[in-house]
């Protein structure tokens, strides 16, 4: 983990690795806000991220892209089925869940999100 962190930090610090000076500056801010933390006995990189817009507005229910995300997800699933890679994809998703990178929502959490979207649009 230490080697990977060191490698990531080197990439972030090198201006040639970025397409623009603005991207370089953004990565520098991210680098400055990074810290190595321990979670459940494992080291993790934690980073604060500054949004351009207030989070409450950016991720407000009325700004949801859930329909587009579902369409895109279904398209990915269909392509994976077609090429026989869905099982491999599911294993990768499971690995990310186990690492804590992503978290599966319960059916109730999904329903709650859908209700918030419907109420805020009405």
Coordinates of C-alpha atoms in Angstrom, one line a residue:
X1 CA 0.0 0.0 0.0
X2 CA 2.8 2.4 0.9
X3 CA 4.4 1.9 -2.6
X4 CA 1.1 2.5 -4.3
X5 CA 0.5 5.7 -2.3
X6 CA 4.0 6.9 -3.1
X7 CA 3.4 6.2 -6.8
X8 CA 0.1 8.1 -6.8
X9 CA 1.6 11.1 -5.1
X10 CA 4.4 11.2 -7.7
X11 CA 1.8 11.3 -10.5
X12 CA -0.2 14.0 -8.8
X13 CA 2.9 16.2 -8.3
X14 CA 4.2 16.0 -11.9
X15 CA 2.6 18.8 -14.0
X16 CA 3.4 16.9 -17.3
X17 CA 0.8 14.3 -16.2
X18 CA -2.1 16.7 -16.6
X19 CA -3.8 18.1 -19.7
X20 CA -4.1 21.6 -18.4
X21 CA -2.7 23.9 -15.7
X22 CA -6.2 24.0 -14.2
X23 CA -6.2 20.2 -13.9
X24 CA -2.7 20.4 -12.4
X25 CA -3.9 22.9 -9.8
X26 CA -7.0 20.8 -9.0
X27 CA -4.8 17.7 -8.4
X28 CA -2.4 19.8 -6.3
X29 CA -5.4 20.8 -4.0
X30 CA -6.4 17.2 -3.9
X31 CA -2.9 16.1 -3.0
X32 CA -2.7 18.7 -0.2
X33 CA -6.0 17.4 1.2
X34 CA -4.9 13.7 1.1
X35 CA -4.1 11.7 4.2
X36 CA -3.4 8.1 5.0
X37 CA -5.9 6.7 7.5
X38 CA -6.5 3.3 9.0
X39 CA -10.0 1.8 8.7
X40 CA -10.7 -1.6 10.2
X41 CA -7.0 -2.3 10.4
X42 CA -6.3 -1.4 6.7
X43 CA -4.7 1.7 5.3
X44 CA -6.8 3.9 3.1
X45 CA -6.2 7.2 1.3
X46 CA -8.7 9.8 2.4
X47 CA -9.2 13.0 0.4
X48 CA -11.4 16.0 0.9
X49 CA -12.9 17.2 -2.3
X50 CA -14.1 20.7 -2.9
X51 CA -17.2 21.0 -5.2
X52 CA -17.7 24.1 -7.3
X53 CA -21.4 24.2 -6.3
X54 CA -22.9 23.6 -2.9
X55 CA -23.4 19.9 -2.4
X56 CA -27.0 20.4 -1.2
X57 CA -27.8 21.9 -4.6
X58 CA -25.6 19.7 -6.8
X59 CA -27.1 16.5 -5.3
X60 CA -30.6 17.7 -4.6
X61 CA -33.3 15.1 -5.5
X62 CA -34.6 17.2 -8.4
X63 CA -31.2 17.1 -10.0
X64 CA -31.2 13.3 -10.0
X65 CA -29.9 11.5 -13.1
X66 CA -31.3 8.1 -11.9
X67 CA -33.2 7.4 -15.1
X68 CA -30.1 8.1 -17.3
X69 CA -27.9 6.0 -14.9
X70 CA -30.3 3.1 -15.1
X71 CA -30.4 3.2 -18.9
X72 CA -26.6 3.3 -19.1
X73 CA -26.3 0.5 -16.6
X74 CA -28.8 -1.7 -18.5
X75 CA -26.8 -1.0 -21.7
X76 CA -23.6 -2.1 -20.0
X77 CA -25.2 -5.2 -18.8
X78 CA -26.5 -6.1 -22.2
X79 CA -23.1 -5.6 -23.8
X80 CA -21.4 -7.7 -21.1
X81 CA -24.0 -10.5 -21.6
X82 CA -23.3 -10.3 -25.3
X83 CA -19.6 -10.8 -24.9
X84 CA -19.8 -13.2 -22.0
X85 CA -18.2 -11.0 -19.4
X86 CA -21.0 -10.3 -17.0
X87 CA -19.7 -12.8 -14.4
X88 CA -16.2 -11.2 -14.5
X89 CA -17.9 -7.8 -14.1
X90 CA -19.9 -9.0 -11.1
X91 CA -16.7 -10.3 -9.5
X92 CA -15.1 -6.9 -9.9
X93 CA -18.2 -5.2 -8.4
X94 CA -18.0 -7.7 -5.4
X95 CA -14.3 -6.9 -4.9
X96 CA -15.1 -3.2 -4.8
X97 CA -17.9 -3.8 -2.3
X98 CA -15.5 -5.9 -0.1
X99 CA -12.9 -3.1 -0.2
X100 CA -15.5 -0.5 0.8
X101 CA -15.0 1.4 -2.5
X102 CA -18.7 1.1 -3.3
X103 CA -21.7 0.3 -1.1
X104 CA -24.9 -1.6 -2.2
X105 CA -28.1 0.2 -1.3
X106 CA -30.9 -1.8 0.3
X107 CA -34.2 -1.9 -1.5
X108 CA -35.6 0.5 1.1
X109 CA -32.8 3.0 0.5
X110 CA -33.6 2.9 -3.3
X111 CA -37.3 3.4 -2.6
X112 CA -36.5 6.3 -0.3
X113 CA -34.4 7.9 -3.0
X114 CA -37.1 7.4 -5.6
X115 CA -39.7 8.9 -3.3
X116 CA -37.5 12.0 -2.6
X117 CA -37.1 12.5 -6.4
X118 CA -40.9 12.2 -7.1
X119 CA -41.8 14.5 -4.2
X120 CA -39.3 17.2 -5.1
X121 CA -40.4 17.2 -8.8
X122 CA -44.1 17.4 -8.0

